[in-house]
Amino acid sequence: MPRKPRIWYPGAIYHIVCRGNRRQEIFRDDQDRMAYLGRLLEAKEKHDCKILSYCLMKNHVHLQVQTSDIEIWKMMKQVNMNYAVFFNSKHNCVGHLFQGRYRSKLIETNAYNLAVSRYIHLNPVAAEIAENPQDYEWSSYQVYLGRRSDRIVTVDEILKYFPNNCSIEYQKYVEGALNSGEV
């Protein structure tokens, strides 16, 4: 039975999750993480999409992606296939790295778009890997706070929800969930 096609239209925004096969680690060291981010940047540029936020965990990845006029599956196929080839070659592995095809949830409201960004940035705190999201190096949160820059993430799409595109207000929004016990 064929798979049901994903809903897509130009400008569609998705929350994407890619999990390791059998929940295995897909990142064993920082070199792996850098290799994934490099492949993500290549795919982003080739497919002219925007990465609104990301977080690399040990056994899965969260991405928030806005497409242009190219379907999301084309970008994700490039990222996952190229990274799996790298990983298997480096670690002398064979077979599937990822658990089936990636999961994606279409984001259709501004409130949900904002909530997904917060969820992604709080993922390391929820997993008890970091006490504060700004301490976790492998997410786009530090870019939002202006502590680091990279060519991968586009912060304007999320920061536009705050007065004067203020990263301080975004930080209050994200970290406010820590104080309220929402994590």
mmCIF file of the C-alpha atoms, coordinates in Angstrom:
data_MODEL
# 
_entry.id   MODEL 
# 
loop_
_atom_site.group_PDB 
_atom_site.id 
_atom_site.type_symbol 
_atom_site.label_atom_id 
_atom_site.label_alt_id 
_atom_site.label_comp_id 
_atom_site.label_asym_id 
_atom_site.label_entity_id 
_atom_site.label_seq_id 
_atom_site.pdbx_PDB_ins_code 
_atom_site.Cartn_x 
_atom_site.Cartn_y 
_atom_site.Cartn_z 
_atom_site.occupancy 
_atom_site.B_iso_or_equiv 
_atom_site.pdbx_formal_charge 
_atom_site.auth_seq_id 
_atom_site.auth_comp_id 
_atom_site.auth_asym_id 
_atom_site.auth_atom_id 
_atom_site.pdbx_PDB_model_num 
ATOM 1   C CA . MET A 1 1   ? 0.000  0.000  0.000  1.00 0.00 ? 1   MET A CA 1 
ATOM 2   C CA . PRO A 1 2   ? 1.502  3.366  -0.969 1.00 0.00 ? 2   PRO A CA 1 
ATOM 3   C CA . ARG A 1 3   ? 2.196  5.967  1.660  1.00 0.00 ? 3   ARG A CA 1 
ATOM 4   C CA . LYS A 1 4   ? -0.204 8.852  2.008  1.00 0.00 ? 4   LYS A CA 1 
ATOM 5   C CA . PRO A 1 5   ? 1.341  11.980 0.483  1.00 0.00 ? 5   PRO A CA 1 
ATOM 6   C CA . ARG A 1 6   ? 2.191  14.790 2.863  1.00 0.00 ? 6   ARG A CA 1 
ATOM 7   C CA . ILE A 1 7   ? 0.249  18.032 2.676  1.00 0.00 ? 7   ILE A CA 1 
ATOM 8   C CA . TRP A 1 8   ? 2.433  20.640 1.055  1.00 0.00 ? 8   TRP A CA 1 
ATOM 9   C CA . TYR A 1 9   ? 2.066  24.078 -0.487 1.00 0.00 ? 9   TYR A CA 1 
ATOM 10  C CA . PRO A 1 10  ? 4.611  26.849 -1.116 1.00 0.00 ? 10  PRO A CA 1 
ATOM 11  C CA . GLY A 1 11  ? 5.452  28.523 2.186  1.00 0.00 ? 11  GLY A CA 1 
ATOM 12  C CA . ALA A 1 12  ? 4.234  25.594 4.304  1.00 0.00 ? 12  ALA A CA 1 
ATOM 13  C CA . ILE A 1 13  ? 5.857  25.344 7.748  1.00 0.00 ? 13  ILE A CA 1 
ATOM 14  C CA . TYR A 1 14  ? 6.551  22.021 9.455  1.00 0.00 ? 14  TYR A CA 1 
ATOM 15  C CA . HIS A 1 15  ? 7.743  20.598 12.737 1.00 0.00 ? 15  HIS A CA 1 
ATOM 16  C CA . ILE A 1 16  ? 9.932  17.702 11.668 1.00 0.00 ? 16  ILE A CA 1 
ATOM 17  C CA . VAL A 1 17  ? 11.336 14.926 13.841 1.00 0.00 ? 17  VAL A CA 1 
ATOM 18  C CA . CYS A 1 18  ? 13.889 12.366 12.659 1.00 0.00 ? 18  CYS A CA 1 
ATOM 19  C CA . ARG A 1 19  ? 14.574 9.522  15.099 1.00 0.00 ? 19  ARG A CA 1 
ATOM 20  C CA . GLY A 1 20  ? 17.361 6.993  15.195 1.00 0.00 ? 20  GLY A CA 1 
ATOM 21  C CA . ASN A 1 21  ? 16.436 3.457  14.178 1.00 0.00 ? 21  ASN A CA 1 
ATOM 22  C CA . ARG A 1 22  ? 15.507 1.482  17.300 1.00 0.00 ? 22  ARG A CA 1 
ATOM 23  C CA . ARG A 1 23  ? 16.121 4.737  19.219 1.00 0.00 ? 23  ARG A CA 1 
ATOM 24  C CA . GLN A 1 24  ? 19.858 4.372  18.635 1.00 0.00 ? 24  GLN A CA 1 
ATOM 25  C CA . GLU A 1 25  ? 22.159 7.362  18.788 1.00 0.00 ? 25  GLU A CA 1 
ATOM 26  C CA . ILE A 1 26  ? 22.485 9.249  15.526 1.00 0.00 ? 26  ILE A CA 1 
ATOM 27  C CA . PHE A 1 27  ? 25.174 11.520 16.956 1.00 0.00 ? 27  PHE A CA 1 
ATOM 28  C CA . ARG A 1 28  ? 28.115 9.963  18.770 1.00 0.00 ? 28  ARG A CA 1 
ATOM 29  C CA . ASP A 1 29  ? 30.299 13.062 18.965 1.00 0.00 ? 29  ASP A CA 1 
ATOM 30  C CA . ASP A 1 30  ? 30.525 16.721 18.017 1.00 0.00 ? 30  ASP A CA 1 
ATOM 31  C CA . GLN A 1 31  ? 32.007 15.873 14.612 1.00 0.00 ? 31  GLN A CA 1 
ATOM 32  C CA . ASP A 1 32  ? 28.783 13.989 13.813 1.00 0.00 ? 32  ASP A CA 1 
ATOM 33  C CA . ARG A 1 33  ? 26.704 16.986 14.873 1.00 0.00 ? 33  ARG A CA 1 
ATOM 34  C CA . MET A 1 34  ? 28.798 19.347 12.752 1.00 0.00 ? 34  MET A CA 1 
ATOM 35  C CA . ALA A 1 35  ? 28.458 16.991 9.785  1.00 0.00 ? 35  ALA A CA 1 
ATOM 36  C CA . TYR A 1 36  ? 24.670 16.946 10.168 1.00 0.00 ? 36  TYR A CA 1 
ATOM 37  C CA . LEU A 1 37  ? 24.497 20.740 10.402 1.00 0.00 ? 37  LEU A CA 1 
ATOM 38  C CA . GLY A 1 38  ? 26.684 21.033 7.313  1.00 0.00 ? 38  GLY A CA 1 
ATOM 39  C CA . ARG A 1 39  ? 24.358 18.785 5.367  1.00 0.00 ? 39  ARG A CA 1 
ATOM 40  C CA . LEU A 1 40  ? 21.350 20.690 6.693  1.00 0.00 ? 40  LEU A CA 1 
ATOM 41  C CA . LEU A 1 41  ? 22.853 23.965 5.457  1.00 0.00 ? 41  LEU A CA 1 
ATOM 42  C CA . GLU A 1 42  ? 23.556 22.469 2.019  1.00 0.00 ? 42  GLU A CA 1 
ATOM 43  C CA . ALA A 1 43  ? 19.996 21.176 1.704  1.00 0.00 ? 43  ALA A CA 1 
ATOM 44  C CA . LYS A 1 44  ? 18.525 24.450 2.962  1.00 0.00 ? 44  LYS A CA 1 
ATOM 45  C CA . GLU A 1 45  ? 20.423 26.405 0.334  1.00 0.00 ? 45  GLU A CA 1 
ATOM 46  C CA . LYS A 1 46  ? 19.714 23.961 -2.489 1.00 0.00 ? 46  LYS A CA 1 
ATOM 47  C CA . HIS A 1 47  ? 15.977 23.822 -1.739 1.00 0.00 ? 47  HIS A CA 1 
ATOM 48  C CA . ASP A 1 48  ? 15.627 27.506 -0.833 1.00 0.00 ? 48  ASP A CA 1 
ATOM 49  C CA . CYS A 1 49  ? 13.841 26.914 2.458  1.00 0.00 ? 49  CYS A CA 1 
ATOM 50  C CA . LYS A 1 50  ? 14.146 28.506 5.894  1.00 0.00 ? 50  LYS A CA 1 
ATOM 51  C CA . ILE A 1 51  ? 15.176 26.665 9.040  1.00 0.00 ? 51  ILE A CA 1 
ATOM 52  C CA . LEU A 1 52  ? 13.303 28.503 11.792 1.00 0.00 ? 52  LEU A CA 1 
ATOM 53  C CA . SER A 1 53  ? 14.716 26.449 14.653 1.00 0.00 ? 53  SER A CA 1 
ATOM 54  C CA . TYR A 1 54  ? 16.547 23.205 15.267 1.00 0.00 ? 54  TYR A CA 1 
ATOM 55  C CA . CYS A 1 55  ? 17.771 20.993 18.079 1.00 0.00 ? 55  CYS A CA 1 
ATOM 56  C CA . LEU A 1 56  ? 20.080 17.995 17.754 1.00 0.00 ? 56  LEU A CA 1 
ATOM 57  C CA . MET A 1 57  ? 19.548 15.441 20.511 1.00 0.00 ? 57  MET A CA 1 
ATOM 58  C CA . LYS A 1 58  ? 21.498 12.168 20.837 1.00 0.00 ? 58  LYS A CA 1 
ATOM 59  C CA . ASN A 1 59  ? 18.953 9.983  19.091 1.00 0.00 ? 59  ASN A CA 1 
ATOM 60  C CA . HIS A 1 60  ? 16.719 12.443 17.252 1.00 0.00 ? 60  HIS A CA 1 
ATOM 61  C CA . VAL A 1 61  ? 16.518 15.822 15.581 1.00 0.00 ? 61  VAL A CA 1 
ATOM 62  C CA . HIS A 1 62  ? 13.844 18.519 15.746 1.00 0.00 ? 62  HIS A CA 1 
ATOM 63  C CA . LEU A 1 63  ? 13.541 20.955 12.848 1.00 0.00 ? 63  LEU A CA 1 
ATOM 64  C CA . GLN A 1 64  ? 11.118 23.775 12.171 1.00 0.00 ? 64  GLN A CA 1 
ATOM 65  C CA . VAL A 1 65  ? 11.196 24.379 8.433  1.00 0.00 ? 65  VAL A CA 1 
ATOM 66  C CA . GLN A 1 66  ? 9.420  26.778 6.093  1.00 0.00 ? 66  GLN A CA 1 
ATOM 67  C CA . THR A 1 67  ? 9.420  25.657 2.469  1.00 0.00 ? 67  THR A CA 1 
ATOM 68  C CA . SER A 1 68  ? 9.634  27.794 -0.631 1.00 0.00 ? 68  SER A CA 1 
ATOM 69  C CA . ASP A 1 69  ? 8.323  26.358 -3.895 1.00 0.00 ? 69  ASP A CA 1 
ATOM 70  C CA . ILE A 1 70  ? 9.983  22.947 -3.407 1.00 0.00 ? 70  ILE A CA 1 
ATOM 71  C CA . GLU A 1 71  ? 8.356  20.125 -1.449 1.00 0.00 ? 71  GLU A CA 1 
ATOM 72  C CA . ILE A 1 72  ? 9.755  19.400 2.004  1.00 0.00 ? 72  ILE A CA 1 
ATOM 73  C CA . TRP A 1 73  ? 10.444 15.735 1.258  1.00 0.00 ? 73  TRP A CA 1 
ATOM 74  C CA . LYS A 1 74  ? 13.138 16.673 -1.254 1.00 0.00 ? 74  LYS A CA 1 
ATOM 75  C CA . MET A 1 75  ? 15.125 18.582 1.346  1.00 0.00 ? 75  MET A CA 1 
ATOM 76  C CA . MET A 1 76  ? 14.666 15.924 4.021  1.00 0.00 ? 76  MET A CA 1 
ATOM 77  C CA . LYS A 1 77  ? 15.668 13.132 1.650  1.00 0.00 ? 77  LYS A CA 1 
ATOM 78  C CA . GLN A 1 78  ? 18.907 14.973 0.854  1.00 0.00 ? 78  GLN A CA 1 
ATOM 79  C CA . VAL A 1 79  ? 19.749 15.693 4.509  1.00 0.00 ? 79  VAL A CA 1 
ATOM 80  C CA . ASN A 1 80  ? 18.938 12.256 5.893  1.00 0.00 ? 80  ASN A CA 1 
ATOM 81  C CA . MET A 1 81  ? 20.453 10.252 3.050  1.00 0.00 ? 81  MET A CA 1 
ATOM 82  C CA . ASN A 1 82  ? 23.702 12.221 2.968  1.00 0.00 ? 82  ASN A CA 1 
ATOM 83  C CA . TYR A 1 83  ? 24.065 12.159 6.742  1.00 0.00 ? 83  TYR A CA 1 
ATOM 84  C CA . ALA A 1 84  ? 23.332 8.414  6.950  1.00 0.00 ? 84  ALA A CA 1 
ATOM 85  C CA . VAL A 1 85  ? 26.040 7.714  4.349  1.00 0.00 ? 85  VAL A CA 1 
ATOM 86  C CA . PHE A 1 86  ? 28.508 9.844  6.349  1.00 0.00 ? 86  PHE A CA 1 
ATOM 87  C CA . PHE A 1 87  ? 27.571 8.230  9.683  1.00 0.00 ? 87  PHE A CA 1 
ATOM 88  C CA . ASN A 1 88  ? 27.689 4.648  8.400  1.00 0.00 ? 88  ASN A CA 1 
ATOM 89  C CA . SER A 1 89  ? 31.039 5.233  6.718  1.00 0.00 ? 89  SER A CA 1 
ATOM 90  C CA . LYS A 1 90  ? 32.600 6.957  9.721  1.00 0.00 ? 90  LYS A CA 1 
ATOM 91  C CA . HIS A 1 91  ? 31.347 4.464  12.299 1.00 0.00 ? 91  HIS A CA 1 
ATOM 92  C CA . ASN A 1 92  ? 31.653 1.356  10.105 1.00 0.00 ? 92  ASN A CA 1 
ATOM 93  C CA . CYS A 1 93  ? 27.918 0.650  10.252 1.00 0.00 ? 93  CYS A CA 1 
ATOM 94  C CA . VAL A 1 94  ? 25.460 -0.728 7.711  1.00 0.00 ? 94  VAL A CA 1 
ATOM 95  C CA . GLY A 1 95  ? 21.711 -0.406 7.299  1.00 0.00 ? 95  GLY A CA 1 
ATOM 96  C CA . HIS A 1 96  ? 19.193 2.208  8.277  1.00 0.00 ? 96  HIS A CA 1 
ATOM 97  C CA . LEU A 1 97  ? 20.251 5.025  10.562 1.00 0.00 ? 97  LEU A CA 1 
ATOM 98  C CA . PHE A 1 98  ? 16.809 6.637  10.832 1.00 0.00 ? 98  PHE A CA 1 
ATOM 99  C CA . GLN A 1 99  ? 13.584 5.030  12.018 1.00 0.00 ? 99  GLN A CA 1 
ATOM 100 C CA . GLY A 1 100 ? 11.478 5.057  8.879  1.00 0.00 ? 100 GLY A CA 1 
ATOM 101 C CA . ARG A 1 101 ? 10.687 8.306  7.181  1.00 0.00 ? 101 ARG A CA 1 
ATOM 102 C CA . TYR A 1 102 ? 10.728 11.480 9.189  1.00 0.00 ? 102 TYR A CA 1 
ATOM 103 C CA . ARG A 1 103 ? 7.628  12.652 11.039 1.00 0.00 ? 103 ARG A CA 1 
ATOM 104 C CA . SER A 1 104 ? 6.206  16.013 10.098 1.00 0.00 ? 104 SER A CA 1 
ATOM 105 C CA . LYS A 1 105 ? 3.394  18.112 11.465 1.00 0.00 ? 105 LYS A CA 1 
ATOM 106 C CA . LEU A 1 106 ? 2.056  20.990 9.415  1.00 0.00 ? 106 LEU A CA 1 
ATOM 107 C CA . ILE A 1 107 ? 2.055  24.281 11.334 1.00 0.00 ? 107 ILE A CA 1 
ATOM 108 C CA . GLU A 1 108 ? -0.931 26.372 10.301 1.00 0.00 ? 108 GLU A CA 1 
ATOM 109 C CA . THR A 1 109 ? -1.296 29.061 12.969 1.00 0.00 ? 109 THR A CA 1 
ATOM 110 C CA . ASN A 1 110 ? 0.974  31.745 14.361 1.00 0.00 ? 110 ASN A CA 1 
ATOM 111 C CA . ALA A 1 111 ? 0.426  30.528 17.918 1.00 0.00 ? 111 ALA A CA 1 
ATOM 112 C CA . TYR A 1 112 ? 1.437  26.984 17.002 1.00 0.00 ? 112 TYR A CA 1 
ATOM 113 C CA . ASN A 1 113 ? 4.459  28.247 15.048 1.00 0.00 ? 113 ASN A CA 1 
ATOM 114 C CA . LEU A 1 114 ? 5.672  30.088 18.126 1.00 0.00 ? 114 LEU A CA 1 
ATOM 115 C CA . ALA A 1 115 ? 4.905  27.164 20.455 1.00 0.00 ? 115 ALA A CA 1 
ATOM 116 C CA . VAL A 1 116 ? 6.869  24.735 18.277 1.00 0.00 ? 116 VAL A CA 1 
ATOM 117 C CA . SER A 1 117 ? 9.919  26.987 18.384 1.00 0.00 ? 117 SER A CA 1 
ATOM 118 C CA . ARG A 1 118 ? 9.728  27.111 22.181 1.00 0.00 ? 118 ARG A CA 1 
ATOM 119 C CA . TYR A 1 119 ? 9.196  23.334 22.387 1.00 0.00 ? 119 TYR A CA 1 
ATOM 120 C CA . ILE A 1 120 ? 12.245 22.678 20.214 1.00 0.00 ? 120 ILE A CA 1 
ATOM 121 C CA . HIS A 1 121 ? 14.461 24.992 22.237 1.00 0.00 ? 121 HIS A CA 1 
ATOM 122 C CA . LEU A 1 122 ? 13.277 23.508 25.550 1.00 0.00 ? 122 LEU A CA 1 
ATOM 123 C CA . ASN A 1 123 ? 13.816 19.912 24.424 1.00 0.00 ? 123 ASN A CA 1 
ATOM 124 C CA . PRO A 1 124 ? 17.271 19.555 26.088 1.00 0.00 ? 124 PRO A CA 1 
ATOM 125 C CA . VAL A 1 125 ? 15.819 20.835 29.377 1.00 0.00 ? 125 VAL A CA 1 
ATOM 126 C CA . ALA A 1 126 ? 12.872 18.436 29.188 1.00 0.00 ? 126 ALA A CA 1 
ATOM 127 C CA . ALA A 1 127 ? 15.324 15.580 28.517 1.00 0.00 ? 127 ALA A CA 1 
ATOM 128 C CA . GLU A 1 128 ? 17.405 16.739 31.516 1.00 0.00 ? 128 GLU A CA 1 
ATOM 129 C CA . ILE A 1 129 ? 20.499 17.242 29.363 1.00 0.00 ? 129 ILE A CA 1 
ATOM 130 C CA . ALA A 1 130 ? 20.702 20.954 30.184 1.00 0.00 ? 130 ALA A CA 1 
ATOM 131 C CA . GLU A 1 131 ? 19.393 22.994 33.079 1.00 0.00 ? 131 GLU A CA 1 
ATOM 132 C CA . ASN A 1 132 ? 18.735 25.995 30.845 1.00 0.00 ? 132 ASN A CA 1 
ATOM 133 C CA . PRO A 1 133 ? 18.147 26.006 27.063 1.00 0.00 ? 133 PRO A CA 1 
ATOM 134 C CA . GLN A 1 134 ? 20.863 28.605 26.525 1.00 0.00 ? 134 GLN A CA 1 
ATOM 135 C CA . ASP A 1 135 ? 23.425 26.142 27.914 1.00 0.00 ? 135 ASP A CA 1 
ATOM 136 C CA . TYR A 1 136 ? 22.759 23.604 25.155 1.00 0.00 ? 136 TYR A CA 1 
ATOM 137 C CA . GLU A 1 137 ? 25.163 24.098 22.265 1.00 0.00 ? 137 GLU A CA 1 
ATOM 138 C CA . TRP A 1 138 ? 23.382 22.013 19.625 1.00 0.00 ? 138 TRP A CA 1 
ATOM 139 C CA . SER A 1 139 ? 20.221 24.030 19.119 1.00 0.00 ? 139 SER A CA 1 
ATOM 140 C CA . SER A 1 140 ? 19.452 27.342 17.476 1.00 0.00 ? 140 SER A CA 1 
ATOM 141 C CA . TYR A 1 141 ? 18.521 28.976 20.787 1.00 0.00 ? 141 TYR A CA 1 
ATOM 142 C CA . GLN A 1 142 ? 21.872 30.751 21.212 1.00 0.00 ? 142 GLN A CA 1 
ATOM 143 C CA . VAL A 1 143 ? 21.389 32.248 17.740 1.00 0.00 ? 143 VAL A CA 1 
ATOM 144 C CA . TYR A 1 144 ? 18.037 33.659 18.852 1.00 0.00 ? 144 TYR A CA 1 
ATOM 145 C CA . LEU A 1 145 ? 19.723 35.233 21.867 1.00 0.00 ? 145 LEU A CA 1 
ATOM 146 C CA . GLY A 1 146 ? 22.448 36.796 19.717 1.00 0.00 ? 146 GLY A CA 1 
ATOM 147 C CA . ARG A 1 147 ? 25.206 34.792 21.421 1.00 0.00 ? 147 ARG A CA 1 
ATOM 148 C CA . ARG A 1 148 ? 26.174 32.939 18.270 1.00 0.00 ? 148 ARG A CA 1 
ATOM 149 C CA . SER A 1 149 ? 25.509 33.296 14.584 1.00 0.00 ? 149 SER A CA 1 
ATOM 150 C CA . ASP A 1 150 ? 25.133 30.658 11.918 1.00 0.00 ? 150 ASP A CA 1 
ATOM 151 C CA . ARG A 1 151 ? 23.954 30.537 8.338  1.00 0.00 ? 151 ARG A CA 1 
ATOM 152 C CA . ILE A 1 152 ? 21.446 27.788 9.023  1.00 0.00 ? 152 ILE A CA 1 
ATOM 153 C CA . VAL A 1 153 ? 18.722 29.407 11.087 1.00 0.00 ? 153 VAL A CA 1 
ATOM 154 C CA . THR A 1 154 ? 16.467 32.323 10.131 1.00 0.00 ? 154 THR A CA 1 
ATOM 155 C CA . VAL A 1 155 ? 15.266 33.991 13.339 1.00 0.00 ? 155 VAL A CA 1 
ATOM 156 C CA . ASP A 1 156 ? 13.166 36.774 11.766 1.00 0.00 ? 156 ASP A CA 1 
ATOM 157 C CA . GLU A 1 157 ? 10.135 34.565 11.144 1.00 0.00 ? 157 GLU A CA 1 
ATOM 158 C CA . ILE A 1 158 ? 9.748  33.818 14.864 1.00 0.00 ? 158 ILE A CA 1 
ATOM 159 C CA . LEU A 1 159 ? 11.024 37.094 16.319 1.00 0.00 ? 159 LEU A CA 1 
ATOM 160 C CA . LYS A 1 160 ? 8.455  39.037 14.268 1.00 0.00 ? 160 LYS A CA 1 
ATOM 161 C CA . TYR A 1 161 ? 5.879  37.970 16.880 1.00 0.00 ? 161 TYR A CA 1 
ATOM 162 C CA . PHE A 1 162 ? 7.627  40.163 19.468 1.00 0.00 ? 162 PHE A CA 1 
ATOM 163 C CA . PRO A 1 163 ? 7.830  43.977 19.618 1.00 0.00 ? 163 PRO A CA 1 
ATOM 164 C CA . ASN A 1 164 ? 10.793 45.242 17.582 1.00 0.00 ? 164 ASN A CA 1 
ATOM 165 C CA . ASN A 1 165 ? 11.792 41.621 16.817 1.00 0.00 ? 165 ASN A CA 1 
ATOM 166 C CA . CYS A 1 166 ? 13.181 41.537 20.341 1.00 0.00 ? 166 CYS A CA 1 
ATOM 167 C CA . SER A 1 167 ? 15.217 38.481 21.278 1.00 0.00 ? 167 SER A CA 1 
ATOM 168 C CA . ILE A 1 168 ? 14.916 39.416 24.970 1.00 0.00 ? 168 ILE A CA 1 
ATOM 169 C CA . GLU A 1 169 ? 11.128 39.057 24.752 1.00 0.00 ? 169 GLU A CA 1 
ATOM 170 C CA . TYR A 1 170 ? 11.549 35.733 22.974 1.00 0.00 ? 170 TYR A CA 1 
ATOM 171 C CA . GLN A 1 171 ? 13.872 34.570 25.753 1.00 0.00 ? 171 GLN A CA 1 
ATOM 172 C CA . LYS A 1 172 ? 11.248 35.553 28.349 1.00 0.00 ? 172 LYS A CA 1 
ATOM 173 C CA . TYR A 1 173 ? 8.645  33.601 26.373 1.00 0.00 ? 173 TYR A CA 1 
ATOM 174 C CA . VAL A 1 174 ? 10.788 30.461 26.141 1.00 0.00 ? 174 VAL A CA 1 
ATOM 175 C CA . GLU A 1 175 ? 12.276 30.482 29.617 1.00 0.00 ? 175 GLU A CA 1 
ATOM 176 C CA . GLY A 1 176 ? 8.993  31.570 31.174 1.00 0.00 ? 176 GLY A CA 1 
ATOM 177 C CA . ALA A 1 177 ? 7.843  28.005 30.574 1.00 0.00 ? 177 ALA A CA 1 
ATOM 178 C CA . LEU A 1 178 ? 10.594 26.828 32.930 1.00 0.00 ? 178 LEU A CA 1 
ATOM 179 C CA . ASN A 1 179 ? 9.289  29.000 35.747 1.00 0.00 ? 179 ASN A CA 1 
ATOM 180 C CA . SER A 1 180 ? 5.678  28.019 35.213 1.00 0.00 ? 180 SER A CA 1 
ATOM 181 C CA . GLY A 1 181 ? 6.454  24.290 35.196 1.00 0.00 ? 181 GLY A CA 1 
ATOM 182 C CA . GLU A 1 182 ? 5.285  23.758 31.606 1.00 0.00 ? 182 GLU A CA 1 
ATOM 183 C CA . VAL A 1 183 ? 8.411  21.778 30.702 1.00 0.00 ? 183 VAL A CA 1 
# 
